[in-house]
mmCIF file of C-alpha atoms and ligand atoms in Angstrom:
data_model
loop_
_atom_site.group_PDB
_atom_site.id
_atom_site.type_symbol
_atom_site.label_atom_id
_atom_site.label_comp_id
_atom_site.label_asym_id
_atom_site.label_seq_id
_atom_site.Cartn_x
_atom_site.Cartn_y
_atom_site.Cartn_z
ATOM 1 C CA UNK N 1 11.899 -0.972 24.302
ATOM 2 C CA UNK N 2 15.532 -1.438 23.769
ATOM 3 C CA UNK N 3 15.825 1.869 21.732
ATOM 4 C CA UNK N 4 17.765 -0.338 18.584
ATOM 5 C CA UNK N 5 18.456 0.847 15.155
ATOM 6 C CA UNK N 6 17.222 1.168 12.143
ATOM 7 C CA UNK N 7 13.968 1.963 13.262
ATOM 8 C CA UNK N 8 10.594 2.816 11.705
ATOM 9 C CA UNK N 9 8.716 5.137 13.928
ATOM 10 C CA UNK N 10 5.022 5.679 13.164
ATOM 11 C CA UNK N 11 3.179 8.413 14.231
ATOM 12 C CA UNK N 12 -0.026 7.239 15.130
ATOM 13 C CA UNK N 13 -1.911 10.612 15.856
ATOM 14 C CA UNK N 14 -1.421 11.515 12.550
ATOM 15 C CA UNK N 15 -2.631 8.137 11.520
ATOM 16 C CA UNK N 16 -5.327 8.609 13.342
ATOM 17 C CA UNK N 17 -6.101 12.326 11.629
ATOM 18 C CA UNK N 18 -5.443 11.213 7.945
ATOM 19 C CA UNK N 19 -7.841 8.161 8.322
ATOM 20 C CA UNK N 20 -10.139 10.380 9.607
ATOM 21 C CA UNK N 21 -9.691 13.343 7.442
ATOM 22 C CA UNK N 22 -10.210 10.418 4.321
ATOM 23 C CA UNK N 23 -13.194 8.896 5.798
ATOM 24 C CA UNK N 24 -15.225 12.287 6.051
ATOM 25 C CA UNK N 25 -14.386 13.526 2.606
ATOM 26 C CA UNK N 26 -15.264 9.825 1.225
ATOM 27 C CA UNK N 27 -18.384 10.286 3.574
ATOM 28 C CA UNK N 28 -19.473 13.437 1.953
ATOM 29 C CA UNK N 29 -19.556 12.071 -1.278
ATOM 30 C CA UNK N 30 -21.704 8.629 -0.001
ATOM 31 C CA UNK N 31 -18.711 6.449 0.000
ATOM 32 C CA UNK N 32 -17.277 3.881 2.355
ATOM 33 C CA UNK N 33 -13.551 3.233 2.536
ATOM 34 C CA UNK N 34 -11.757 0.273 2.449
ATOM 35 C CA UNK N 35 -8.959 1.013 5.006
ATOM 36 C CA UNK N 36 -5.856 -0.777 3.176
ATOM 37 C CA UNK N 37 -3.569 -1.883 5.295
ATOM 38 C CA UNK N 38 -0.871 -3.833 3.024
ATOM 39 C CA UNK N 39 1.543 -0.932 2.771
ATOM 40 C CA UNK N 40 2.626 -1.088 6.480
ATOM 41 C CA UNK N 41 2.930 -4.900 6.685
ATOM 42 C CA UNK N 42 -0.556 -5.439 8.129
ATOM 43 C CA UNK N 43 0.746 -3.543 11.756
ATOM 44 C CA UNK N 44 -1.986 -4.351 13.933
ATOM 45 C CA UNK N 45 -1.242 -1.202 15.804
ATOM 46 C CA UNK N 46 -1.955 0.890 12.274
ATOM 47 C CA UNK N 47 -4.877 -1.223 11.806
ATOM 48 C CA UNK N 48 -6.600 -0.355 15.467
ATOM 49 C CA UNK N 49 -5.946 3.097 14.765
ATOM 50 C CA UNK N 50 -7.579 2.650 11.014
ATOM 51 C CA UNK N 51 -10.580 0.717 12.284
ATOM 52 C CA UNK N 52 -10.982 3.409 15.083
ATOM 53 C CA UNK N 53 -11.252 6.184 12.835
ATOM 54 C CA UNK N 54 -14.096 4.785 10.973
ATOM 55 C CA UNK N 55 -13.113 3.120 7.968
ATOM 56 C CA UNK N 56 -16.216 0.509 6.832
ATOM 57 C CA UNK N 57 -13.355 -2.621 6.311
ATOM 58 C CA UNK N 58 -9.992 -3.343 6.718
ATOM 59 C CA UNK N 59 -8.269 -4.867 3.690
ATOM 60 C CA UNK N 60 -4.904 -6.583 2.648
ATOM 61 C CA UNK N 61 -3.578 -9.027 -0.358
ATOM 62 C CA UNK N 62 -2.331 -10.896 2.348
ATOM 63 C CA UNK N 63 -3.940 -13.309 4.587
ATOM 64 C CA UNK N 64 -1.617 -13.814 6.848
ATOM 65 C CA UNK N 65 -2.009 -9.874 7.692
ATOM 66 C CA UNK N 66 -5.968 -9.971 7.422
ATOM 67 C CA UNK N 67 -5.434 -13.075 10.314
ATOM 68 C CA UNK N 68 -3.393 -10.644 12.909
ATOM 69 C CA UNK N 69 -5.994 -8.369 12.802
ATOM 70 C CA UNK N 70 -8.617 -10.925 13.474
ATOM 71 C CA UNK N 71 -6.216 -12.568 16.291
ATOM 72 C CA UNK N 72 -5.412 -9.016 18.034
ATOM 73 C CA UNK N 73 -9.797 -8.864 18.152
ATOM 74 C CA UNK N 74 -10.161 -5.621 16.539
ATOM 75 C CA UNK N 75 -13.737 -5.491 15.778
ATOM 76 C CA UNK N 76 -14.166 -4.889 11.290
ATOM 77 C CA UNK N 77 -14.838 -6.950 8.536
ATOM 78 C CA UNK N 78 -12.160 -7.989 7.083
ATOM 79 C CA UNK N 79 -10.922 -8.306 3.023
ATOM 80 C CA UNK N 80 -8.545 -10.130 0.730
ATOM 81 C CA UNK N 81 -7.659 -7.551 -1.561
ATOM 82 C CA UNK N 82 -5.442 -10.276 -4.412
ATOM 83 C CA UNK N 83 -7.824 -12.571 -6.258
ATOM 84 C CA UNK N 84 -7.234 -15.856 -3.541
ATOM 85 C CA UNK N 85 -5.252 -19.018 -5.029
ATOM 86 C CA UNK N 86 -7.162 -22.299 -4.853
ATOM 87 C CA UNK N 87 -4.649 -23.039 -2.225
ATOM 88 C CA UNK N 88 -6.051 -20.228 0.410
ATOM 89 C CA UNK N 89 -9.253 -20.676 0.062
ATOM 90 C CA UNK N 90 -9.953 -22.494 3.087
ATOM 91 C CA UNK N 91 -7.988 -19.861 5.333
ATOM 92 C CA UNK N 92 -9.545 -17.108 3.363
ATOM 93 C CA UNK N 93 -13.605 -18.248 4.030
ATOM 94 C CA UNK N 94 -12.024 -18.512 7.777
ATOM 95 C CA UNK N 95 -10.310 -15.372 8.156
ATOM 96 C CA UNK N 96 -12.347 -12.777 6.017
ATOM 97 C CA UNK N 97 -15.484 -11.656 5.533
ATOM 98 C CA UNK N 98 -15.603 -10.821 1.998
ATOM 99 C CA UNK N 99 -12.417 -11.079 -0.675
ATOM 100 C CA UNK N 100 -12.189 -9.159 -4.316
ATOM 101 C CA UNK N 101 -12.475 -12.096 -7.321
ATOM 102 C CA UNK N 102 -12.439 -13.024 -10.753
ATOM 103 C CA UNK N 103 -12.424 -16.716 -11.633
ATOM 104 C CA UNK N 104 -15.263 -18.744 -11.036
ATOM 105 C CA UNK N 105 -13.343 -21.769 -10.359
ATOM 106 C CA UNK N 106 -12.117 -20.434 -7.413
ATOM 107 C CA UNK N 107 -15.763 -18.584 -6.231
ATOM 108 C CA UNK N 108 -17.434 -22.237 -6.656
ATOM 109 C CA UNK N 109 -14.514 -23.369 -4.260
ATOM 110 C CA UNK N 110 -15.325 -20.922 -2.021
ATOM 111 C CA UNK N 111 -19.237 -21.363 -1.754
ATOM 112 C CA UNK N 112 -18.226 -24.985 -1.047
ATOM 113 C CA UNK N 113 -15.783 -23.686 1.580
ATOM 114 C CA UNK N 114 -18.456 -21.475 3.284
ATOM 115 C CA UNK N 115 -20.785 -24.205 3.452
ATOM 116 C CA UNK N 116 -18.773 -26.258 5.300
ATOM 117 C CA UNK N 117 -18.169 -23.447 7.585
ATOM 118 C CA UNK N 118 -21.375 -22.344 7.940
ATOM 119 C CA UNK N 119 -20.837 -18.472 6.507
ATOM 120 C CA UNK N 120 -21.665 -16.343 3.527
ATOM 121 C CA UNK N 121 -18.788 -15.323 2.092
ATOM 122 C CA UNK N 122 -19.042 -11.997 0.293
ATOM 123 C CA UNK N 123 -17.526 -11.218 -3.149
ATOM 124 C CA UNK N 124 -16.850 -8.159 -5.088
ATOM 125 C CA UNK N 125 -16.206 -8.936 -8.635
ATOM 126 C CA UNK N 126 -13.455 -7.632 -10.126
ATOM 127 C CA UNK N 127 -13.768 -5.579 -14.009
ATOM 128 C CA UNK N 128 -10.715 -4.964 -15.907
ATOM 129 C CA UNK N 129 -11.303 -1.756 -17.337
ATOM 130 C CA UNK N 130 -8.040 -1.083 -18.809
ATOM 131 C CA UNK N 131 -5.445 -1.637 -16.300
ATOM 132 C CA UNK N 132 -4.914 -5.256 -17.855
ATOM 133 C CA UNK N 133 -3.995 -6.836 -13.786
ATOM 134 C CA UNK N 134 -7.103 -8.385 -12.439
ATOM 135 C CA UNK N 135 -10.562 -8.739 -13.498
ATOM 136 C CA UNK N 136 -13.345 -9.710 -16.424
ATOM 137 C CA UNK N 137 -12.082 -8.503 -19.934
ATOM 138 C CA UNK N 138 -15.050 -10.235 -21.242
ATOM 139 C CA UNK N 139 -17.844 -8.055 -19.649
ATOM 140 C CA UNK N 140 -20.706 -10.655 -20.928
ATOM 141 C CA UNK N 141 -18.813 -12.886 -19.537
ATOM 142 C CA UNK N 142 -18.612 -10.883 -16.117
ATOM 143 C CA UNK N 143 -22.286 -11.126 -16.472
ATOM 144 C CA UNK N 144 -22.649 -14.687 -17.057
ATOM 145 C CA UNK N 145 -20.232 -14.906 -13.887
ATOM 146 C CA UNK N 146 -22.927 -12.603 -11.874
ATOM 147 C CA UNK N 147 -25.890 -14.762 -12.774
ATOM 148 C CA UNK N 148 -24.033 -18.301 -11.511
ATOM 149 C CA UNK N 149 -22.663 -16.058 -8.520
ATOM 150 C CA UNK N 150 -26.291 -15.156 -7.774
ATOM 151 C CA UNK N 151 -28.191 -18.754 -7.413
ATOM 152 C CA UNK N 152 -25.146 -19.848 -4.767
ATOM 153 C CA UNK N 153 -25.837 -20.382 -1.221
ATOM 154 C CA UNK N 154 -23.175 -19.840 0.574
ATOM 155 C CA UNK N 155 -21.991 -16.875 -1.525
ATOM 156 C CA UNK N 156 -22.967 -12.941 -1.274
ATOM 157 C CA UNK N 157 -22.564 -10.781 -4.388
ATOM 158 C CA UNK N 158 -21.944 -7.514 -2.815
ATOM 159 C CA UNK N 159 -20.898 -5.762 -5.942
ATOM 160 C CA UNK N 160 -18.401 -5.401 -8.185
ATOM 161 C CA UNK N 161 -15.152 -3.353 -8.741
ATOM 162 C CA UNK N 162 -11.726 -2.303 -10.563
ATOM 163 C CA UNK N 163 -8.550 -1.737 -10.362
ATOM 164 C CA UNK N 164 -6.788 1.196 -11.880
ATOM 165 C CA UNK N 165 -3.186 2.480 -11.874
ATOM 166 C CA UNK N 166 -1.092 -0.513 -10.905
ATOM 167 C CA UNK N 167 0.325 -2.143 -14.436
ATOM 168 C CA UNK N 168 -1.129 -0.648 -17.319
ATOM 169 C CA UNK N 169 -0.971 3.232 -15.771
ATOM 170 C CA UNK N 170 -4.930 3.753 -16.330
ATOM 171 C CA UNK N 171 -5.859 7.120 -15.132
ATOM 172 C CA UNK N 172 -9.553 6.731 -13.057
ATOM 173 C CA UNK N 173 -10.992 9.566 -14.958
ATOM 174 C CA UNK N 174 -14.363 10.372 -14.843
ATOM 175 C CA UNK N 175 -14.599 8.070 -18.504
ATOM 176 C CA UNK N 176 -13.472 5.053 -16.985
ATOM 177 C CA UNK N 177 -15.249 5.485 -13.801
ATOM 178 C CA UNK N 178 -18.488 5.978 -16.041
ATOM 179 C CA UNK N 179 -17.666 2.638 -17.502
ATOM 180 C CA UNK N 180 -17.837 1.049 -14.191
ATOM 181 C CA UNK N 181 -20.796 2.113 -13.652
ATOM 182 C CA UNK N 182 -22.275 1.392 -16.742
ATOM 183 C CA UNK N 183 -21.756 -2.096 -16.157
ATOM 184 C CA UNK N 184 -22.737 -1.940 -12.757
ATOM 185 C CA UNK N 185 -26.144 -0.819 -14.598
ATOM 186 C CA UNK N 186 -25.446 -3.972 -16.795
ATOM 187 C CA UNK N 187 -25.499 -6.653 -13.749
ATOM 188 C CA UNK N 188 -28.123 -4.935 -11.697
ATOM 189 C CA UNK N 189 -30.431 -5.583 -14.346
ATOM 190 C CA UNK N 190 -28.772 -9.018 -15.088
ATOM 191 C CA UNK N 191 -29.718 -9.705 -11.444
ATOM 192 C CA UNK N 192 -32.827 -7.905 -10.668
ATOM 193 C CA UNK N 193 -31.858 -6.204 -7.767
ATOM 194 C CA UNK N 194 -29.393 -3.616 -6.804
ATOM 195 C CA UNK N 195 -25.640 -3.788 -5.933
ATOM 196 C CA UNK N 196 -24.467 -2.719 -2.626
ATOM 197 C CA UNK N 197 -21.088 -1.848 -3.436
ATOM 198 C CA UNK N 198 -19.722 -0.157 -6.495
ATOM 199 C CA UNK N 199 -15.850 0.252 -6.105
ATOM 200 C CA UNK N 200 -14.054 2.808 -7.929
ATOM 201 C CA UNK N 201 -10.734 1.885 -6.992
ATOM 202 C CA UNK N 202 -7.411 3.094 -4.931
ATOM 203 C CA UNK N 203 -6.216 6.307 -3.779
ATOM 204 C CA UNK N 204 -5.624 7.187 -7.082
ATOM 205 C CA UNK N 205 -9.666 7.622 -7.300
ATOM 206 C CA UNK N 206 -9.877 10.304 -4.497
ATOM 207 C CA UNK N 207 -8.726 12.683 -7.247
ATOM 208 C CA UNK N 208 -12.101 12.874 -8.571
ATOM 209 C CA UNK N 209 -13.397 13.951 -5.031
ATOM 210 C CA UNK N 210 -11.225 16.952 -5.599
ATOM 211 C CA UNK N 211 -12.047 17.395 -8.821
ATOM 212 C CA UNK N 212 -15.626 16.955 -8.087
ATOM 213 C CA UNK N 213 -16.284 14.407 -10.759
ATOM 214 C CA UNK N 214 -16.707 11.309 -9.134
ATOM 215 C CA UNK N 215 -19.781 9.194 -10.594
ATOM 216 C CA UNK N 216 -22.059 9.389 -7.965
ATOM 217 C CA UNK N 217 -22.966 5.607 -8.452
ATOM 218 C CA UNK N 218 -19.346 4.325 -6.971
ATOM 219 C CA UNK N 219 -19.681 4.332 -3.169
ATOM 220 C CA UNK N 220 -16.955 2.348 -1.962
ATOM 221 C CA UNK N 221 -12.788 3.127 -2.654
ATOM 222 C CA UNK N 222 -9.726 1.128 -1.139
ATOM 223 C CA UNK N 223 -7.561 3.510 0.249
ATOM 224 C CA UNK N 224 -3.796 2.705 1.154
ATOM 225 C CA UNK N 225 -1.159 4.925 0.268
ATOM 226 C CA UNK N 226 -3.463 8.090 0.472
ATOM 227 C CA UNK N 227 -3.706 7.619 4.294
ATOM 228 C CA UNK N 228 -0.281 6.150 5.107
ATOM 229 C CA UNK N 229 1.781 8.323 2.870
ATOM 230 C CA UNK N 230 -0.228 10.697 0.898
ATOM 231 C CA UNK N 231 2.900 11.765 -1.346
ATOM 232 C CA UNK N 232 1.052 10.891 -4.407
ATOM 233 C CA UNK N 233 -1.554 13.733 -3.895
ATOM 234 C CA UNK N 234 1.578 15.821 -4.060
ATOM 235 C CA UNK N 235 3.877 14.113 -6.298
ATOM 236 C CA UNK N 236 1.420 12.904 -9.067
ATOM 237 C CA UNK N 237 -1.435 15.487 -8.839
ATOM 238 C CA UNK N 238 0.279 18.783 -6.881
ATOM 239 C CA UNK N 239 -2.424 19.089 -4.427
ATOM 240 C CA UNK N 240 -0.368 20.097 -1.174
ATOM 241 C CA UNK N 241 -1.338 19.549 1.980
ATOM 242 C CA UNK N 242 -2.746 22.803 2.743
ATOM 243 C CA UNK N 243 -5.559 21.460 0.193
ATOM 244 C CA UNK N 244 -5.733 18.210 1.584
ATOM 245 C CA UNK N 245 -4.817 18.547 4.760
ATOM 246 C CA UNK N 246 -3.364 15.306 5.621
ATOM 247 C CA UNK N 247 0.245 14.558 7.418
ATOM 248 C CA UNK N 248 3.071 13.280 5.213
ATOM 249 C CA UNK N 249 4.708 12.628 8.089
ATOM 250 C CA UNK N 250 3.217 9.146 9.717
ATOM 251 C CA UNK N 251 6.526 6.928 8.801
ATOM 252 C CA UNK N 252 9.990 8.332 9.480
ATOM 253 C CA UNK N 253 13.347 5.546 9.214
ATOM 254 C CA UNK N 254 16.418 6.052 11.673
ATOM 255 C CA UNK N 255 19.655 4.721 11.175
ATOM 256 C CA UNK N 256 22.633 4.981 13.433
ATOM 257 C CA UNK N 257 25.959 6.370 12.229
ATOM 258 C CA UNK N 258 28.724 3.586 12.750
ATOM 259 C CA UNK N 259 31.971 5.036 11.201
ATOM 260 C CA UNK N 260 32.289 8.618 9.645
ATOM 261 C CA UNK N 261 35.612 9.365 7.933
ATOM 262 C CA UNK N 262 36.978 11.445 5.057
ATOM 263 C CA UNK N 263 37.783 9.387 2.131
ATOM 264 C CA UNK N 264 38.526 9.541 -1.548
ATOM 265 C CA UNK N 265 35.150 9.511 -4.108
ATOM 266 C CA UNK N 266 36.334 7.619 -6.283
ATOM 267 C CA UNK N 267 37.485 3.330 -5.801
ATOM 268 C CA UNK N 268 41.119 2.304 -5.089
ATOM 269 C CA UNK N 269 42.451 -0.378 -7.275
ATOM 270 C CA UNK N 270 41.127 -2.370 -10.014
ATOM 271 C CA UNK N 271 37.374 -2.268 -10.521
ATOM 272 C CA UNK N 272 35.038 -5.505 -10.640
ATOM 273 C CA UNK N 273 31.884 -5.695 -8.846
ATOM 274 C CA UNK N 274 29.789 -4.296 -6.362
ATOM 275 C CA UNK N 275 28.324 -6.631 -3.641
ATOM 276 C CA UNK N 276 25.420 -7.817 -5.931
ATOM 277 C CA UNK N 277 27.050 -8.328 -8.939
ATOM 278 C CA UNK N 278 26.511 -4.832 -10.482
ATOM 279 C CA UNK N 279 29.198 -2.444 -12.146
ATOM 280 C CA UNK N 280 28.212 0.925 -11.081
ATOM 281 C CA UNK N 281 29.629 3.894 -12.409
ATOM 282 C CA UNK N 282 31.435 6.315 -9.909
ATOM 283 C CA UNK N 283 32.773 9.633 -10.079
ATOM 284 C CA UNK N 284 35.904 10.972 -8.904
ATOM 285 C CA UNK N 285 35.197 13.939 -6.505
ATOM 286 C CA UNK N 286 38.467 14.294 -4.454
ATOM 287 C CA UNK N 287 38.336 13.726 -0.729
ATOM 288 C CA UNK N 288 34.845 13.695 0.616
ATOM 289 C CA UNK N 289 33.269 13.298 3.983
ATOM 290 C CA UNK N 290 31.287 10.184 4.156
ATOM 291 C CA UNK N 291 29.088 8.476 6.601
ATOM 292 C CA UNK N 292 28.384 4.755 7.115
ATOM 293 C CA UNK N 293 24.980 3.722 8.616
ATOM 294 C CA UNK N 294 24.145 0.684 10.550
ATOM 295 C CA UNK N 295 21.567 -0.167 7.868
ATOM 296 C CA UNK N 296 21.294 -1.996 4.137
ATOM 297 C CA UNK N 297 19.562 -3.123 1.546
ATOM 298 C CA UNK N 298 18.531 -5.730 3.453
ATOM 299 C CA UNK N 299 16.224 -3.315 5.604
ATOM 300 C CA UNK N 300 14.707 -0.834 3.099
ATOM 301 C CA UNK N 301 16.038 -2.309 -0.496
ATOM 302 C CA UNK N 302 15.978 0.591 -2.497
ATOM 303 C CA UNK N 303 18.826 3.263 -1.351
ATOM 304 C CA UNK N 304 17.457 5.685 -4.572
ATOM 305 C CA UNK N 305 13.881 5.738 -2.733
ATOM 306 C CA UNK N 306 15.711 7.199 0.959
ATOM 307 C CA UNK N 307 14.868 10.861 1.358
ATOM 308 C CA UNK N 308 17.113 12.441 3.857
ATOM 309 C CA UNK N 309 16.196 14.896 6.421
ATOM 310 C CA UNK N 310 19.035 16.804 6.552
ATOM 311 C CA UNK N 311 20.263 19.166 3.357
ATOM 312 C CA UNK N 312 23.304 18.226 1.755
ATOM 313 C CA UNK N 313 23.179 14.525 3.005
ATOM 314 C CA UNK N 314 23.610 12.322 -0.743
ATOM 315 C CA UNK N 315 23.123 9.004 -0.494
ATOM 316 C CA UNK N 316 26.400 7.150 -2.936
ATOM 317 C CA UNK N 317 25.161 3.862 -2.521
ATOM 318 C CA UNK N 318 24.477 0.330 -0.405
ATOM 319 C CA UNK N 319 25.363 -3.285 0.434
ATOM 320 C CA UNK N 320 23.376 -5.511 2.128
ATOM 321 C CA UNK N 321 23.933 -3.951 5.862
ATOM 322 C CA UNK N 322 25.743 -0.385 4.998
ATOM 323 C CA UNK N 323 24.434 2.388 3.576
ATOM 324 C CA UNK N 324 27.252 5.108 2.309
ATOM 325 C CA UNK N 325 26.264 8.792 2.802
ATOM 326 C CA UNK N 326 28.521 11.771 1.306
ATOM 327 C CA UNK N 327 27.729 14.470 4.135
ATOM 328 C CA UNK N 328 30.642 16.928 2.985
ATOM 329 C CA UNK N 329 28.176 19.415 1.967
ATOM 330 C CA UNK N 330 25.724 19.575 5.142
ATOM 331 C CA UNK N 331 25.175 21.569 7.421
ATOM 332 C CA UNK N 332 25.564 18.666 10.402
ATOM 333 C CA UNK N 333 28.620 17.495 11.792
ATOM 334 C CA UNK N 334 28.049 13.703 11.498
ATOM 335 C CA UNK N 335 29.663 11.634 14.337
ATOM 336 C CA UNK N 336 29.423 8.019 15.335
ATOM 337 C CA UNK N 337 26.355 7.501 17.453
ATOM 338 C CA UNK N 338 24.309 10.512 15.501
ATOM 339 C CA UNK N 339 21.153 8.723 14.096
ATOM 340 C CA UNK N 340 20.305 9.945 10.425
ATOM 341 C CA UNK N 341 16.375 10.606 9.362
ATOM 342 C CA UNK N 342 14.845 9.758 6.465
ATOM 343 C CA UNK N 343 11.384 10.486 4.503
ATOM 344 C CA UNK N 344 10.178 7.009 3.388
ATOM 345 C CA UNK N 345 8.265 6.226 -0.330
ATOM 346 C CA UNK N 346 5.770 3.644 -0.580
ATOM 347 C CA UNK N 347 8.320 0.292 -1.430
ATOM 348 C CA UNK N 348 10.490 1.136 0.897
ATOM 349 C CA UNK N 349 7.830 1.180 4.060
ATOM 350 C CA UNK N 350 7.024 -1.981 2.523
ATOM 351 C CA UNK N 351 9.867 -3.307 3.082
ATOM 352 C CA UNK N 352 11.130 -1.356 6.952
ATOM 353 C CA UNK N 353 7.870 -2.721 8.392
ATOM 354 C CA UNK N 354 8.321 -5.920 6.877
ATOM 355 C CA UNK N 355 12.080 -6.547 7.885
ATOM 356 C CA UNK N 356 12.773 -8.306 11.767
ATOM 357 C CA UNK N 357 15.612 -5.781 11.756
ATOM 358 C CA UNK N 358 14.135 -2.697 11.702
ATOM 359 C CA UNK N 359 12.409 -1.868 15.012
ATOM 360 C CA UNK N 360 8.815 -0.911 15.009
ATOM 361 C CA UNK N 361 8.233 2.340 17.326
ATOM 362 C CA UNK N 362 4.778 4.025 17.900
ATOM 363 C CA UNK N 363 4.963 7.501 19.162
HETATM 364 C C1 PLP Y 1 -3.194 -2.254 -2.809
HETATM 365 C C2 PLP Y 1 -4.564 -2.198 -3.334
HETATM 366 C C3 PLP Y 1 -5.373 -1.086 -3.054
HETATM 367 C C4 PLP Y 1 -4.877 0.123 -2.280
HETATM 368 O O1 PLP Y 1 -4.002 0.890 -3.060
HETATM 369 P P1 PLP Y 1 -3.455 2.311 -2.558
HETATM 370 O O2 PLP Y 1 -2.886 2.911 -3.777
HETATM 371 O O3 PLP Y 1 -2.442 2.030 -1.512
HETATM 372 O O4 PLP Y 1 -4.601 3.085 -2.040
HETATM 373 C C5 PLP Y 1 -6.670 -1.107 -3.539
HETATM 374 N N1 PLP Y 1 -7.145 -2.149 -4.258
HETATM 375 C C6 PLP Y 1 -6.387 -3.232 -4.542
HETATM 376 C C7 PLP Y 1 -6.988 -4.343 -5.326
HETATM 377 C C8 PLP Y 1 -5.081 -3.295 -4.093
HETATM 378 O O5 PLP Y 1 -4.333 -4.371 -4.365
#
């Protein structure tokens, strides 16, 4: 390792514990979990430890992620998480075991696909139940699908599912969940036979494990965030770790100091605009003591969705390769060479483990 900077470092113990920690309290309740591994690039390192820990799949919206997994031999089934294009279908019948859908044009592709490659492809069929992303709006319709998905070959029905809390901002409260299940009632009896997999959604549907309302129908969740990050237990529903007992720690960002000087707050000279064309507002503040770090939009894209380590350290803003601290009220004496910590949010470890210039440590 050539110890370079910015780097993510990823704490796979605690990986390790918070997959774990998920997959018993999911087990308890008579649900498998989806291990989603989208929000840290696909890292076949997080995946191992994932897949170790007993989640019953590893999933992604991207194939290209799904197909690292496969290549580095770690030994799940694997799922394509986005409805596929037309255009992946031949990659996605090759790489995974079973993908989430909801047009029929592209399931008849796909039993054509696994045909010719000799496999049964399983699908979960996706129910809008609110959310307005993917899915049936048209529940007969969903159960017209069900019926044609039934008399393929080459294609396994395994059950169906939703998505919640990703564009419209539906809740998965015990109502909607119900609703789910409802029509999983609708297209067992449709079908004649039972569904293996109901599936009630994304992190956002462990709540009803704490709450103890979770339909006891829906056996299978995705689960992303709530291992990787778990803020949103905190942020969205205040149930702390001591509750929930998971790390928030997994992901941590380091950036190398490369110039700190005392400078005025405010800009010098007439003002235009910033490196992308905005027109920021800035305050005038007198002399401050400021920081520059070896590390941009570019790396992380959002400087608002940083969390420092340190008290007193304000992020003022970012270009494409600097990011501009004002560390005149911590505690720290900043110096050229210190490296600078930061808490991570979900888009921006999207982007750190996704960018060639951020180094990738395990510890
Ligand atoms: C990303 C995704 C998930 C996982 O979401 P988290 O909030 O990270 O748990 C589950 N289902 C689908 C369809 C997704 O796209």
């Amino acid at each position: 390792m050539s110890g370079r900077y910015p780097r993510v470092e990823i704490n796979l113990a605690h990986l390790r514990h918070n997959t774990k920690t998920v997959v018993d309290l999911c087990k308890e309740h008579g649900i498998m979990v989806s291990g989603v591994i989208k929000g840290a690039t696909g890292d076949v390192e997080v995946a191992r430890a994932m897949a170790e820990e007993g989640v019953a799949t590893l999933a992604s919206s991207r194939l290209e992620q799904l197909e690292d997994v496969k290549k580095a031999g770690i030994d799940k089934p694997l799922a394509l998480l986005r409805v596929p294009m037309l255009s992946e279908v031949e990659d996605l019948v090759r790489i995974c075991d079973m993908s989430l859908q909801s047009e029929m044009e592209v399931i008849r592709l796909t039993d054509k696909e696994a045909k010719k490659q000799g496999k049964v492809h399983k699908i979960i069929l996706m129910a809008d139940m609110g959310d307005l992303r993917e899915g049936f709006w048209d529940k007969d319709e969903m159960i017209e699908a069900c019926k044609e998905i039934e008399a393929m070959e080459n294609i396994y029905l395994v059950g169906i599912g939703t998505n919640l809390g990703c564009y419209g901002s539906i809740s998965p409260t015990k109502k909607k969940l119900d609703e789910l299940v409802a029509l999983s009632e609708r297209v067992e009896e449709a079908l004649g036979r039972k569904l293996d997999i109901v599936s009630g959604g994304a992190t956002s549907s462990l709540m009803r494990l704490y709450s103890g309302d979770m339909p006891e129908r829906i056996n299978h969740l995705r689960i992303g965030e709530g291992i990787l990050l778990a803020h949103d237990y905190i942020v969205l529903y205040n149930l702390l770790p001591e509750t929930t007992g998971l790390y928030h720690d997994i992901f941590r960002l380091k950036a190398e100091v490369i110039e700190a000087k005392t400078k005025p707050s405010y800009p010098q000279g007439e003002i235009a605009f910033d490196a992308f064309g905005h027109k920021p507002e800035y305050e005038d503040r007198g002399m401050r003591k400021k920081v520059l770090l070896g590390m941009g939009k570019v790396d992380y894209a959002f400087p608002d969705e940083l969390i420092p380590m340190d008290e007193g350290v304000e992020i003022l803003g970012a270009s494409s390769d600097h990011t501009i601290l004002d560390v005149t009220e911590a505690k720290r004496d900043f110096k050229v060479g210190d490296i600078v910590e930061f808490e991570v949010c979900y888009a921006t470890m999207v982007y750190i483990t996704n960018c060639r210039n951020v180094e990738v440590v395990y510890v």
